Coordinates of C-alpha atoms in Angstrom, one line a residue:
M1 CA 24.5 12.9 39.8
K2 CA 23.3 9.9 42.0
W3 CA 22.6 12.3 44.8
C4 CA 19.9 14.0 42.8
L5 CA 18.0 10.7 42.4
V6 CA 18.5 9.8 46.1
A7 CA 17.3 13.3 47.1
S8 CA 14.3 13.0 44.8
L9 CA 13.4 9.6 46.3
L10 CA 13.8 11.0 49.8
T11 CA 11.4 13.9 48.9
V12 CA 8.8 11.4 47.8
L13 CA 9.1 9.1 50.8
T14 CA 9.2 12.0 53.3
S15 CA 6.1 13.6 51.8
S16 CA 4.2 10.3 52.1
Q17 CA 5.1 9.9 55.8
G18 CA 2.5 12.3 57.1
I19 CA -0.1 10.9 54.6
L20 CA 0.5 7.2 55.6
T21 CA 0.5 8.2 59.3
T22 CA -2.8 9.9 58.9
L23 CA -4.3 6.9 57.0
S24 CA -3.1 4.6 59.7
Q25 CA -5.5 6.2 62.2
T26 CA -8.9 4.8 63.0
N27 CA -11.5 7.4 63.8
G28 CA -8.7 9.9 64.4
K29 CA -6.9 7.7 66.9
Y30 CA -4.0 5.3 66.9
K31 CA -4.9 1.7 67.7
Y32 CA -1.2 0.9 68.0
D33 CA 1.5 2.3 70.3
Y34 CA 3.1 5.0 68.2
A35 CA 6.3 4.8 70.2
T36 CA 7.0 1.4 68.7
I37 CA 7.2 2.8 65.2
P38 CA 10.7 4.5 65.6
F39 CA 12.0 1.3 67.4
L40 CA 10.9 -1.0 64.6
A41 CA 12.2 1.4 62.0
E42 CA 15.7 1.4 63.7
V43 CA 15.6 -2.5 63.7
F44 CA 14.6 -2.5 60.0
K45 CA 17.5 -0.1 59.1
L46 CA 19.9 -2.3 61.2
I47 CA 18.8 -5.5 59.4
V48 CA 19.0 -3.9 55.9
S49 CA 22.5 -2.4 56.6
S50 CA 23.7 -5.8 57.9
V51 CA 22.5 -7.6 54.8
F52 CA 24.2 -5.1 52.5
L53 CA 27.4 -5.2 54.5
W54 CA 27.4 -9.0 54.2
R55 CA 26.6 -8.9 50.5
E56 CA 29.2 -6.2 49.8
P57 CA 31.5 -7.4 47.1
K58 CA 34.6 -9.1 48.4
K59 CA 37.1 -6.8 46.7
S60 CA 40.6 -5.9 47.4
P61 CA 41.0 -4.0 49.7
P62 CA 37.9 -5.3 51.6
P63 CA 35.4 -2.8 53.1
K64 CA 37.0 -0.8 55.9
M65 CA 35.4 -1.2 59.4
T66 CA 36.9 0.7 62.3
T67 CA 36.2 -1.0 65.5
D68 CA 38.4 0.8 68.0
W69 CA 36.5 2.3 71.0
K70 CA 37.6 5.9 70.3
T71 CA 35.6 5.8 67.0
V72 CA 32.7 3.7 68.1
R73 CA 32.0 5.8 71.2
L74 CA 31.1 8.8 68.9
F75 CA 28.1 7.1 67.3
P76 CA 25.7 7.1 70.3
I77 CA 25.9 11.0 70.3
P78 CA 23.4 11.6 67.5
S79 CA 20.9 9.3 69.2
V80 CA 21.3 11.3 72.5
V81 CA 20.9 14.6 70.7
Y82 CA 17.7 13.3 68.9
L83 CA 16.3 12.0 72.2
I84 CA 16.9 15.5 73.8
H85 CA 15.4 17.1 70.7
N86 CA 12.2 15.0 71.0
N87 CA 11.7 16.0 74.6
V88 CA 12.3 19.7 73.7
Q89 CA 9.7 19.4 71.0
F90 CA 7.1 18.2 73.5
A91 CA 8.1 21.0 75.9
T92 CA 7.7 23.6 73.1
L93 CA 4.2 22.4 72.3
T94 CA 3.1 23.2 75.9
Y95 CA 3.8 26.9 75.2
V96 CA 2.9 27.4 71.5
D97 CA 0.1 26.1 69.3
T98 CA 0.7 23.6 66.4
S99 CA 0.8 26.3 63.7
T100 CA 3.3 28.4 65.5
Y101 CA 5.4 25.3 66.2
Q102 CA 5.5 24.3 62.5
I103 CA 6.5 27.8 61.4
M104 CA 9.2 28.0 64.1
G105 CA 10.5 24.6 62.9
N106 CA 11.7 26.3 59.7
L107 CA 14.4 27.9 61.7
K108 CA 16.4 24.6 61.4
I109 CA 17.0 25.5 57.8
V110 CA 19.0 28.5 58.7
T111 CA 20.7 26.9 61.8
T112 CA 21.8 23.9 59.6
G113 CA 23.5 26.4 57.2
I114 CA 25.2 28.1 60.1
L115 CA 26.4 24.9 61.8
F116 CA 27.3 23.5 58.4
R117 CA 29.7 26.5 58.0
L118 CA 31.1 26.6 61.5
F119 CA 31.7 22.9 62.3
L120 CA 32.3 21.4 58.9
K121 CA 34.2 24.4 57.6
K122 CA 32.1 24.3 54.3
K123 CA 32.2 27.7 52.6
L124 CA 28.9 28.9 51.1
S125 CA 28.7 31.7 48.6
N126 CA 26.6 34.8 49.2
L127 CA 24.0 33.5 46.6
Q128 CA 23.8 30.2 48.5
W129 CA 23.2 32.0 51.8
M130 CA 20.5 34.0 50.2
A131 CA 19.0 30.8 48.8
I132 CA 18.9 29.2 52.3
V133 CA 17.2 32.2 53.7
L134 CA 14.7 32.2 50.8
L135 CA 14.0 28.5 51.5
A136 CA 13.1 29.3 55.1
V137 CA 10.9 32.2 54.0
G138 CA 9.2 30.0 51.3
T139 CA 8.4 27.2 53.7
T140 CA 7.1 29.6 56.3
T141 CA 5.0 31.5 53.7
S142 CA 3.3 28.2 52.7
Q143 CA 2.4 27.5 56.3
V144 CA 1.0 30.9 57.2
K145 CA -2.8 31.0 57.2
G146 CA -5.0 33.9 56.3
C147 CA -4.5 37.0 58.4
G148 CA -8.2 37.1 59.1
E149 CA -7.9 33.8 61.1
A150 CA -7.4 33.7 64.8
S151 CA -4.4 31.5 64.5
C152 CA -2.5 34.3 62.7
D153 CA -2.6 36.4 65.8
S154 CA -1.2 33.5 68.0
L155 CA 2.1 33.5 66.2
F156 CA 3.4 36.5 68.2
S157 CA 1.4 35.9 71.4
A158 CA 3.2 32.9 72.8
P159 CA 5.3 33.1 76.0
I160 CA 9.0 33.8 75.6
Q161 CA 9.7 30.3 76.8
G162 CA 8.0 28.9 73.7
Y163 CA 10.2 30.9 71.4
M164 CA 13.4 30.0 73.3
L165 CA 12.5 26.3 73.2
G166 CA 11.7 26.6 69.5
I167 CA 15.1 28.1 68.8
L168 CA 16.7 25.4 70.9
S169 CA 14.8 22.7 69.0
A170 CA 16.0 24.1 65.7
C171 CA 19.6 24.2 66.9
L172 CA 19.4 20.6 68.2
S173 CA 17.9 19.3 64.9
A174 CA 20.7 21.0 63.0
L175 CA 23.4 19.8 65.4
A176 CA 22.3 16.2 65.1
G177 CA 22.3 16.4 61.3
V178 CA 25.7 18.2 61.0
Y179 CA 27.3 15.8 63.6
T180 CA 26.0 12.8 61.7
E181 CA 27.5 14.1 58.5
F182 CA 30.8 14.6 60.4
L183 CA 30.7 11.0 61.5
M184 CA 29.9 9.6 58.1
K185 CA 32.7 11.5 56.4
K186 CA 35.3 11.2 59.2
N187 CA 36.9 8.2 57.6
N188 CA 36.6 5.8 54.7
D189 CA 34.6 3.2 56.5
S190 CA 31.9 1.3 54.7
L191 CA 28.6 3.1 54.7
Y192 CA 26.8 0.0 55.8
W193 CA 29.2 -0.5 58.8
Q194 CA 28.6 3.1 59.9
N195 CA 24.9 2.5 59.6
I196 CA 25.1 -0.6 61.8
L197 CA 26.8 1.5 64.5
L198 CA 24.3 4.3 64.2
Y199 CA 21.2 2.1 64.2
T200 CA 22.4 -0.2 66.9
F201 CA 22.6 2.7 69.3
G202 CA 19.4 4.1 67.9
A203 CA 17.5 0.9 68.6
I204 CA 18.9 0.7 72.1
F205 CA 17.8 4.3 72.9
N206 CA 14.4 3.7 71.4
M207 CA 14.0 0.5 73.5
A208 CA 15.0 2.4 76.6
W209 CA 12.3 5.0 75.8
L210 CA 9.7 2.2 75.6
V211 CA 10.9 0.8 79.0
M212 CA 10.6 4.3 80.5
D213 CA 7.0 4.6 79.1
D214 CA 6.2 1.3 80.9
F215 CA 7.5 2.6 84.2
R216 CA 5.7 5.9 83.8
G217 CA 2.4 4.0 83.1
G218 CA 2.9 1.6 85.9
F219 CA 2.9 -1.4 83.5
E220 CA -0.9 -1.0 83.1
K221 CA -0.8 -2.3 79.6
G222 CA 1.9 -4.9 80.2
P223 CA 5.6 -4.7 79.1
W224 CA 6.3 -3.1 75.8
W225 CA 7.4 -6.4 74.0
Q226 CA 4.0 -8.0 74.6
R227 CA 2.1 -5.2 72.9
L228 CA 4.8 -4.5 70.2
F229 CA 2.6 -5.4 67.3
N230 CA -0.9 -4.7 68.8
G231 CA -3.2 -2.8 66.5
Y232 CA -0.8 -3.1 63.5
S233 CA -2.3 -3.1 60.0
I234 CA -0.8 -3.1 56.5
I235 CA -0.7 0.7 56.5
T236 CA 1.1 0.7 59.9
W237 CA 3.8 -1.6 58.5
M238 CA 4.1 0.8 55.5
V239 CA 4.7 3.6 58.0
V240 CA 7.5 1.6 59.5
L241 CA 9.1 0.7 56.1
N242 CA 8.7 4.3 55.0
L243 CA 10.4 5.7 58.1
G244 CA 13.2 3.1 57.8
S245 CA 13.8 3.7 54.1
T246 CA 13.9 7.4 54.7
G247 CA 16.6 7.0 57.3
L248 CA 18.7 4.8 55.0
L249 CA 18.5 7.5 52.2
V250 CA 19.5 10.2 54.7
S251 CA 22.6 8.3 55.7
W252 CA 23.5 7.9 52.0
L253 CA 23.2 11.7 51.5
M254 CA 25.2 12.4 54.6
K255 CA 28.0 10.2 53.3
Y256 CA 28.1 11.3 49.7
A257 CA 26.3 14.7 49.6
D258 CA 25.7 17.0 52.6
N259 CA 23.1 18.4 55.0
I260 CA 22.0 21.2 52.8
V261 CA 20.8 18.6 50.1
K262 CA 18.9 16.9 52.9
V263 CA 17.3 20.1 54.1
Y264 CA 16.2 21.0 50.5
S265 CA 14.8 17.5 50.1
T266 CA 12.7 17.5 53.3
S267 CA 11.5 21.1 52.7
M268 CA 10.3 20.2 49.2
A269 CA 8.6 17.1 50.7
M270 CA 6.6 19.3 53.0
L271 CA 5.3 21.3 50.0
L272 CA 4.6 18.1 48.1
T273 CA 2.6 16.8 51.1
M274 CA 0.4 19.9 51.0
V275 CA -0.2 19.5 47.3
L276 CA -1.1 15.8 47.7
S277 CA -3.4 16.6 50.6
M278 CA -5.5 18.7 48.2
F279 CA -6.5 15.4 46.4
L280 CA -6.5 13.0 49.3
F281 CA -7.9 15.0 52.3
S282 CA -9.8 17.8 50.6
F283 CA -7.2 20.3 51.7
K284 CA -8.0 23.7 50.4
P285 CA -5.0 25.4 48.8
T286 CA -4.2 29.0 49.7
L287 CA -2.4 31.8 48.0
Q288 CA 0.3 31.5 50.6
L289 CA 0.9 27.9 49.5
F290 CA 1.4 28.8 45.9
L291 CA 3.7 31.8 46.8
G292 CA 5.7 29.5 49.1
I293 CA 6.2 26.9 46.3
I294 CA 7.4 29.6 43.9
I295 CA 9.9 31.0 46.5
C296 CA 11.2 27.5 47.3
M297 CA 11.7 26.7 43.6
M298 CA 13.6 30.0 43.2
S299 CA 15.7 29.1 46.2
L300 CA 16.4 25.6 44.8
H301 CA 17.6 27.1 41.5
M302 CA 19.7 29.7 43.2
Y303 CA 21.5 27.3 45.4
F304 CA 22.4 24.5 43.0
A305 CA 22.7 26.3 39.7
P306 CA 26.2 27.3 38.6
P307 CA 27.0 31.0 39.1
T308 CA 27.4 31.6 35.4
V309 CA 23.7 30.7 35.0
L310 CA 22.6 33.1 37.7
V311 CA 24.7 36.0 36.8
D312 CA 25.0 37.5 33.3
M313 CA 28.7 37.8 32.5
A314 CA 29.9 40.3 30.0
P315 CA 31.2 38.4 27.0
T316 CA 34.9 38.5 26.5
I317 CA 36.2 39.1 23.0
S318 CA 39.2 37.1 22.1
S319 CA 41.2 38.0 19.0
D320 CA 42.8 35.5 16.7
P321 CA 46.4 36.4 16.0
E322 CA 46.1 35.1 12.5
S323 CA 43.2 37.4 11.7
L324 CA 45.2 40.5 12.5
V325 CA 46.1 42.7 9.5
N326 CA 49.3 44.5 9.3
V327 CA 48.7 48.1 8.3
P328 CA 51.8 49.8 6.8
V329 CA 52.6 53.2 8.2
D330 CA 54.4 55.9 6.1
R331 CA 57.0 57.6 8.0
K332 CA 57.7 61.1 6.7
T333 CA 61.1 62.5 7.4
D334 CA 61.3 66.1 8.3
S335 CA 63.6 67.9 5.7
R336 CA 65.3 71.1 6.6

């Protein structure tokens, strides 16, 4: 059950991402260029994967590394999908408020299950489908504010473009995850070699994004490499290490578990973040938060518990042949 430990660690690291990012701010603002964080995280993952590949035991047969172009050309696709997804996210926020966007983001839980079934041909039981829907309901419930607040009315008052972009964002997020799982399980290549391919292209695309930012800003702040570490503190470096470590754990789950485990891990992380925020940022818990946690825990149990635990089966009585007793029967003949 190694994947349980990895998923639990992923939950802890993911829940601390938002907290560390908030702590890295100064007076509510970032002193560093936030666009450099994903780039440095990709570089960190690339270095760690290279070290692990180099230190991988020299056993027979050696670690498999497919280098033909037909396979390598598939690895930039997740980076392209995530790049499009990031732009769709920004476009969505121009039509809906933050609360509505967070609630609509839970659609990716259901879309991941659908694409998981369609593209990877993984069959889910009816109980597991119900569990996935319950997970989406639970996370949404925890994010809904009191109905007396103005933000509650804004959930259904956004333009249609906002809802369409929100659905597209959920589909792109699910597609990137499912496609990455397909790549990781496509062959028996070393996990670290596959990571190197993924993160090399990830670093290239993130660097291209920094260059595009420079052109859009007219190089007012100078080229990106000159301000790469400007404003960085210990907490900022912790954000980079956290984001990089999270990515390494996700790739492990994609290789040896599946997308649904990752979805549950990240969903539980969101709830854990809310609970920790109660102690760190004076976040006031709501009834919806507690109800959402209960629903998500029920969903977790429903999805991963064996069916015999969830459904009461009628006990079958088995008879021992040796315990059977032969009863003599008197046969009366009819005399005429």
